[in-house]
DNA sequence: GTTTAGCACTCATTTGAATAGAGTGCTAAC
DNA sequence: GTTAGCACTCTATTCAAATGAGTGCTAAAC
């Protein structure tokens, strides 16, 4: 599609612009050394590249900046595989070395590392329901009318929910039920729990107790605990140091969205495995038009488990971020499989 | 200390400045109606007030703005008790009406209401250890080497921590210990747990098991769960709409601090009960010099339980915020005592 | 004695014109 | 095909002048 030379020039422009955040002109490209043509020649090519939609010009007498299409070409064809620096690798080692017992600690820590290394905002999604199973269930009365339901998953996540005890249900009823659930449903994948509750436990309860309706309602409610994926953010304030967000209005749009956990979950989840890059308007959400979101999935024993992502301006260090995400997602998969694999 | 008229003028200036964020001049005060003097007279008083340290002048030809001392006088002597608007009261009703079972839900919800009503940032501190007791303890093996410790408090909070199982300790050992803890320590205040662990459980364990050291270490570790107070933030992006934070540098200082949970906990906690106002440099932390922090405590059966606070610029709507915090802290105390009181 | 009108003065902000500078597009020469 | 040269465009900077809000002081009025 693009000639060799056009590619080189596009590459040089994106590269320069990522570094400087300033429109780049033909002169500076010519002086870089890797494109040994005169400014005039480069100008001609730049005009072509603009016509093709890879570049934009803020105004007639300014240099060019990459368009979304330009960035897209850059990441698809040009972005160099970026070997990480030694100091960065050190941080990874920490992740493996530190004695992090809980999955959530691993995720949280990985998020911090990501944000620190890249100077962008990291967004990590915890385990999906699909890939954990029930380890233990407990129903503990708190008062006459309320009880707390506790669910422990196969990965050691503990979720809880306070529920209202229906009229006429006794503490011993609840104990019986909890025991029943543990006996029948331990090891069942979380996303199948509700279905199994009705198919397997329903009859049993009918046999044991009078308040079938109420009890099922209670259990149904209790099992809702831990249904939503958790979101871990780190480095949100890194957004502030990006020159593209010196405009507080734009900044607020993005930061506001970062507070909306459900929306974030939706935006980060995708069937796509591996690395995914969404540039500017490729993001569905309006608030992210000036941003790029790069995500990777991590897994437990080969099963996709959660997502890690980096949010930054479209003028983002793609090579570095992609490299980092790739390595970190692998490191997380290893760390998790090492601990919770069969 | 101040004459009647000086007070009136100071009040008018603070009032105006809170509304406009612009230095206020003698003319506009004179035209307000509540201070029926000519601009010249008011100018004289303003000069005096400046000399006394209640006002500041950005430059010679600008109006005056309140100094920290000025704000302080305003909140101590002048701030009117602000009756809440009907729409605001409606939000409070919601807090009572909604069926919020868990303490954390109540707190979270209260935080959102606070931020929405005031357009500032709300910071809420969860229950202090001192005021909850142990309801239930559990130790659940996850793998050969790890187990998850679960603590349920008297208020239904569920905390968990993944711990490493010391060599040679069996699943049945752990079960015995958990039972022992529940039998001996249920109802003991959280902050006394560790002490009681050694004084009461220590001997028992010595009798039952060989691995005294290791077991005590394990339990000690497990009981660390839920030790720190949780922090709930809401409306952090409201900080962005304040004109005093149009300077991204200042903004970042504040937002960065908001991410530091332990520091926040420290800043919000104070022995002081009831409403507390910290204006500008009265805040210990450097990052808050341009901010005011207003806090109130809420309680469970009269025992101080946690803290709710509002962070905004020193140019803050003190009357409204103080009124809101006062009402909301009472509402929370009522809501909690109603649910978890004896 | 207190209050206020009047006025000169200060200083940040706005305005507009001139200038500088970066970069382009085009043409003609190499 | 490449490049030097140059006119042109447009932004950003600079600087002076004008604007205007607000003050402090003085002297007159109450």
PDB file of N, CA, C and O in Angstrom, chain B residues 11 14-15 18-19 71 74-76 78-85 88 117-118 120 275 277 294 310 314-327:
ATOM      1  N   UNK B  11     -17.989  39.258  56.455  1.00  0.00           N
ATOM      2  CA  UNK B  11     -18.981  38.271  56.056  1.00  0.00           C
ATOM      3  C   UNK B  11     -19.362  38.448  54.587  1.00  0.00           C
ATOM      4  O   UNK B  11     -19.397  37.487  53.812  1.00  0.00           O
ATOM      5  N   UNK B  14     -16.393  37.365  52.275  1.00  0.00           N
ATOM      6  CA  UNK B  14     -16.225  35.908  52.180  1.00  0.00           C
ATOM      7  C   UNK B  14     -17.354  35.315  51.343  1.00  0.00           C
ATOM      8  O   UNK B  14     -17.135  34.516  50.428  1.00  0.00           O
ATOM      9  N   UNK B  15     -18.539  35.757  51.658  1.00  0.00           N
ATOM     10  CA  UNK B  15     -19.721  35.297  50.954  1.00  0.00           C
ATOM     11  C   UNK B  15     -19.601  35.491  49.441  1.00  0.00           C
ATOM     12  O   UNK B  15     -19.799  34.558  48.659  1.00  0.00           O
ATOM     13  N   UNK B  18     -16.790  33.377  47.879  1.00  0.00           N
ATOM     14  CA  UNK B  18     -17.138  31.966  47.754  1.00  0.00           C
ATOM     15  C   UNK B  18     -17.975  31.747  46.497  1.00  0.00           C
ATOM     16  O   UNK B  18     -17.811  30.767  45.779  1.00  0.00           O
ATOM     17  N   UNK B  19     -18.832  32.705  46.242  1.00  0.00           N
ATOM     18  CA  UNK B  19     -19.690  32.578  45.064  1.00  0.00           C
ATOM     19  C   UNK B  19     -18.918  32.798  43.765  1.00  0.00           C
ATOM     20  O   UNK B  19     -19.069  32.051  42.804  1.00  0.00           O
ATOM     21  N   UNK B  71     -11.233  33.204  56.727  1.00  0.00           N
ATOM     22  CA  UNK B  71     -12.147  32.065  56.647  1.00  0.00           C
ATOM     23  C   UNK B  71     -12.439  31.524  58.041  1.00  0.00           C
ATOM     24  O   UNK B  71     -13.559  31.172  58.370  1.00  0.00           O
ATOM     25  N   UNK B  74     -14.814  33.541  59.763  1.00  0.00           N
ATOM     26  CA  UNK B  74     -16.117  33.330  59.106  1.00  0.00           C
ATOM     27  C   UNK B  74     -16.791  32.071  59.640  1.00  0.00           C
ATOM     28  O   UNK B  74     -17.952  32.102  60.050  1.00  0.00           O
ATOM     29  N   UNK B  75     -16.082  30.956  59.660  1.00  0.00           N
ATOM     30  CA  UNK B  75     -16.743  29.724  60.120  1.00  0.00           C
ATOM     31  C   UNK B  75     -17.002  29.769  61.624  1.00  0.00           C
ATOM     32  O   UNK B  75     -17.989  29.229  62.105  1.00  0.00           O
ATOM     33  N   UNK B  76     -16.128  30.432  62.381  1.00  0.00           N
ATOM     34  CA  UNK B  76     -16.329  30.444  63.830  1.00  0.00           C
ATOM     35  C   UNK B  76     -17.439  31.392  64.259  1.00  0.00           C
ATOM     36  O   UNK B  76     -18.131  31.136  65.239  1.00  0.00           O
ATOM     37  N   UNK B  78     -19.409  33.664  61.780  1.00  0.00           N
ATOM     38  CA  UNK B  78     -20.350  34.249  60.839  1.00  0.00           C
ATOM     39  C   UNK B  78     -21.179  33.261  60.038  1.00  0.00           C
ATOM     40  O   UNK B  78     -22.334  33.536  59.727  1.00  0.00           O
ATOM     41  N   UNK B  79     -20.574  32.104  59.709  1.00  0.00           N
ATOM     42  CA  UNK B  79     -21.255  31.209  58.774  1.00  0.00           C
ATOM     43  C   UNK B  79     -22.669  30.918  59.247  1.00  0.00           C
ATOM     44  O   UNK B  79     -22.872  30.432  60.353  1.00  0.00           O
ATOM     45  N   UNK B  80     -23.646  31.226  58.437  1.00  0.00           N
ATOM     46  CA  UNK B  80     -25.027  31.024  58.835  1.00  0.00           C
ATOM     47  C   UNK B  80     -25.357  29.536  58.874  1.00  0.00           C
ATOM     48  O   UNK B  80     -24.806  28.762  58.105  1.00  0.00           O
ATOM     49  N   UNK B  81     -26.212  29.141  59.793  1.00  0.00           N
ATOM     50  CA  UNK B  81     -26.677  27.767  59.763  1.00  0.00           C
ATOM     51  C   UNK B  81     -27.539  27.622  58.535  1.00  0.00           C
ATOM     52  O   UNK B  81     -28.514  28.340  58.350  1.00  0.00           O
ATOM     53  N   UNK B  82     -27.137  26.720  57.699  1.00  0.00           N
ATOM     54  CA  UNK B  82     -27.756  26.649  56.382  1.00  0.00           C
ATOM     55  C   UNK B  82     -28.846  25.585  56.336  1.00  0.00           C
ATOM     56  O   UNK B  82     -28.543  24.402  56.372  1.00  0.00           O
ATOM     57  N   UNK B  83     -30.085  26.006  56.260  1.00  0.00           N
ATOM     58  CA  UNK B  83     -31.136  25.003  56.124  1.00  0.00           C
ATOM     59  C   UNK B  83     -31.046  24.350  54.746  1.00  0.00           C
ATOM     60  O   UNK B  83     -30.899  25.046  53.744  1.00  0.00           O
ATOM     61  N   UNK B  84     -31.063  23.033  54.731  1.00  0.00           N
ATOM     62  CA  UNK B  84     -30.910  22.348  53.456  1.00  0.00           C
ATOM     63  C   UNK B  84     -32.145  22.516  52.587  1.00  0.00           C
ATOM     64  O   UNK B  84     -33.251  22.680  53.084  1.00  0.00           O
ATOM     65  N   UNK B  85     -31.901  22.470  51.309  1.00  0.00           N
ATOM     66  CA  UNK B  85     -33.025  22.579  50.377  1.00  0.00           C
ATOM     67  C   UNK B  85     -33.825  21.285  50.353  1.00  0.00           C
ATOM     68  O   UNK B  85     -33.320  20.214  50.688  1.00  0.00           O
ATOM     69  N   UNK B  88     -32.330  18.412  48.547  1.00  0.00           N
ATOM     70  CA  UNK B  88     -31.226  17.753  49.244  1.00  0.00           C
ATOM     71  C   UNK B  88     -31.754  16.779  50.285  1.00  0.00           C
ATOM     72  O   UNK B  88     -31.250  15.674  50.450  1.00  0.00           O
ATOM     73  N   UNK B 117     -24.239  16.266  46.484  1.00  0.00           N
ATOM     74  CA  UNK B 117     -24.885  17.445  47.045  1.00  0.00           C
ATOM     75  C   UNK B 117     -23.957  18.643  47.105  1.00  0.00           C
ATOM     76  O   UNK B 117     -24.374  19.779  46.914  1.00  0.00           O
ATOM     77  N   UNK B 118     -22.699  18.393  47.390  1.00  0.00           N
ATOM     78  CA  UNK B 118     -21.798  19.513  47.631  1.00  0.00           C
ATOM     79  C   UNK B 118     -20.965  19.883  46.404  1.00  0.00           C
ATOM     80  O   UNK B 118     -20.430  20.986  46.338  1.00  0.00           O
ATOM     81  N   UNK B 120     -18.168  18.705  45.910  1.00  0.00           N
ATOM     82  CA  UNK B 120     -16.769  18.581  46.314  1.00  0.00           C
ATOM     83  C   UNK B 120     -16.411  17.103  46.370  1.00  0.00           C
ATOM     84  O   UNK B 120     -17.182  16.251  45.932  1.00  0.00           O
ATOM     85  N   UNK B 275     -17.945  17.913  64.461  1.00  0.00           N
ATOM     86  CA  UNK B 275     -17.473  18.579  63.252  1.00  0.00           C
ATOM     87  C   UNK B 275     -16.120  19.238  63.467  1.00  0.00           C
ATOM     88  O   UNK B 275     -15.889  19.869  64.491  1.00  0.00           O
ATOM     89  N   UNK B 277     -13.163  21.603  61.300  1.00  0.00           N
ATOM     90  CA  UNK B 277     -12.855  22.320  60.062  1.00  0.00           C
ATOM     91  C   UNK B 277     -11.375  22.640  60.022  1.00  0.00           C
ATOM     92  O   UNK B 277     -10.860  23.281  60.942  1.00  0.00           O
ATOM     93  N   UNK B 294     -13.227  19.367  55.883  1.00  0.00           N
ATOM     94  CA  UNK B 294     -14.215  19.406  56.963  1.00  0.00           C
ATOM     95  C   UNK B 294     -14.620  17.980  57.276  1.00  0.00           C
ATOM     96  O   UNK B 294     -14.987  17.221  56.379  1.00  0.00           O
ATOM     97  N   UNK B 310     -15.293  16.165  53.798  1.00  0.00           N
ATOM     98  CA  UNK B 310     -15.394  16.822  52.502  1.00  0.00           C
ATOM     99  C   UNK B 310     -14.115  17.608  52.260  1.00  0.00           C
ATOM    100  O   UNK B 310     -13.671  18.358  53.125  1.00  0.00           O
ATOM    101  N   UNK B 314     -10.093  26.123  49.670  1.00  0.00           N
ATOM    102  CA  UNK B 314     -10.358  26.926  50.872  1.00  0.00           C
ATOM    103  C   UNK B 314     -11.590  27.796  50.651  1.00  0.00           C
ATOM    104  O   UNK B 314     -12.341  28.051  51.568  1.00  0.00           O
ATOM    105  N   UNK B 315     -11.778  28.214  49.422  1.00  0.00           N
ATOM    106  CA  UNK B 315     -12.981  28.960  49.055  1.00  0.00           C
ATOM    107  C   UNK B 315     -14.140  27.965  48.933  1.00  0.00           C
ATOM    108  O   UNK B 315     -14.557  27.588  47.874  1.00  0.00           O
ATOM    109  N   UNK B 316     -14.612  27.548  50.057  1.00  0.00           N
ATOM    110  CA  UNK B 316     -15.585  26.468  50.088  1.00  0.00           C
ATOM    111  C   UNK B 316     -16.904  26.975  50.657  1.00  0.00           C
ATOM    112  O   UNK B 316     -16.919  27.918  51.441  1.00  0.00           O
ATOM    113  N   UNK B 317     -17.985  26.351  50.287  1.00  0.00           N
ATOM    114  CA  UNK B 317     -19.273  26.759  50.855  1.00  0.00           C
ATOM    115  C   UNK B 317     -19.403  26.183  52.266  1.00  0.00           C
ATOM    116  O   UNK B 317     -20.144  25.216  52.499  1.00  0.00           O
ATOM    117  N   UNK B 318     -18.732  26.814  53.202  1.00  0.00           N
ATOM    118  CA  UNK B 318     -18.646  26.256  54.549  1.00  0.00           C
ATOM    119  C   UNK B 318     -20.011  25.978  55.166  1.00  0.00           C
ATOM    120  O   UNK B 318     -20.250  24.907  55.717  1.00  0.00           O
ATOM    121  N   UNK B 319     -20.892  26.971  55.077  1.00  0.00           N
ATOM    122  CA  UNK B 319     -22.185  26.819  55.744  1.00  0.00           C
ATOM    123  C   UNK B 319     -22.893  25.574  55.235  1.00  0.00           C
ATOM    124  O   UNK B 319     -23.326  24.714  56.019  1.00  0.00           O
ATOM    125  N   UNK B 320     -22.964  25.466  53.931  1.00  0.00           N
ATOM    126  CA  UNK B 320     -23.681  24.334  53.350  1.00  0.00           C
ATOM    127  C   UNK B 320     -23.025  23.004  53.712  1.00  0.00           C
ATOM    128  O   UNK B 320     -23.685  22.054  54.122  1.00  0.00           O
ATOM    129  N   UNK B 321     -21.686  22.975  53.581  1.00  0.00           N
ATOM    130  CA  UNK B 321     -20.988  21.717  53.829  1.00  0.00           C
ATOM    131  C   UNK B 321     -21.116  21.291  55.280  1.00  0.00           C
ATOM    132  O   UNK B 321     -21.390  20.122  55.589  1.00  0.00           O
ATOM    133  N   UNK B 322     -20.928  22.249  56.183  1.00  0.00           N
ATOM    134  CA  UNK B 322     -21.030  21.909  57.602  1.00  0.00           C
ATOM    135  C   UNK B 322     -22.427  21.396  57.927  1.00  0.00           C
ATOM    136  O   UNK B 322     -22.595  20.369  58.591  1.00  0.00           O
ATOM    137  N   UNK B 323     -23.425  22.081  57.416  1.00  0.00           N
ATOM    138  CA  UNK B 323     -24.797  21.641  57.646  1.00  0.00           C
ATOM    139  C   UNK B 323     -25.034  20.235  57.115  1.00  0.00           C
ATOM    140  O   UNK B 323     -25.607  19.378  57.804  1.00  0.00           O
ATOM    141  N   UNK B 324     -24.542  20.009  55.914  1.00  0.00           N
ATOM    142  CA  UNK B 324     -24.759  18.706  55.295  1.00  0.00           C
ATOM    143  C   UNK B 324     -24.059  17.598  56.073  1.00  0.00           C
ATOM    144  O   UNK B 324     -24.644  16.549  56.345  1.00  0.00           O
ATOM    145  N   UNK B 325     -22.800  17.859  56.428  1.00  0.00           N
ATOM    146  CA  UNK B 325     -22.046  16.837  57.158  1.00  0.00           C
ATOM    147  C   UNK B 325     -22.718  16.523  58.485  1.00  0.00           C
ATOM    148  O   UNK B 325     -22.803  15.364  58.901  1.00  0.00           O
ATOM    149  N   UNK B 326     -23.168  17.558  59.144  1.00  0.00           N
ATOM    150  CA  UNK B 326     -23.814  17.372  60.438  1.00  0.00           C
ATOM    151  C   UNK B 326     -25.012  16.445  60.299  1.00  0.00           C
ATOM    152  O   UNK B 326     -25.117  15.426  60.989  1.00  0.00           O
ATOM    153  N   UNK B 327     -25.884  16.789  59.371  1.00  0.00           N
ATOM    154  CA  UNK B 327     -27.075  15.975  59.172  1.00  0.00           C
ATOM    155  C   UNK B 327     -26.739  14.554  58.742  1.00  0.00           C
ATOM    156  O   UNK B 327     -27.292  13.580  59.259  1.00  0.00           O
TER     157      UNK B 327
END
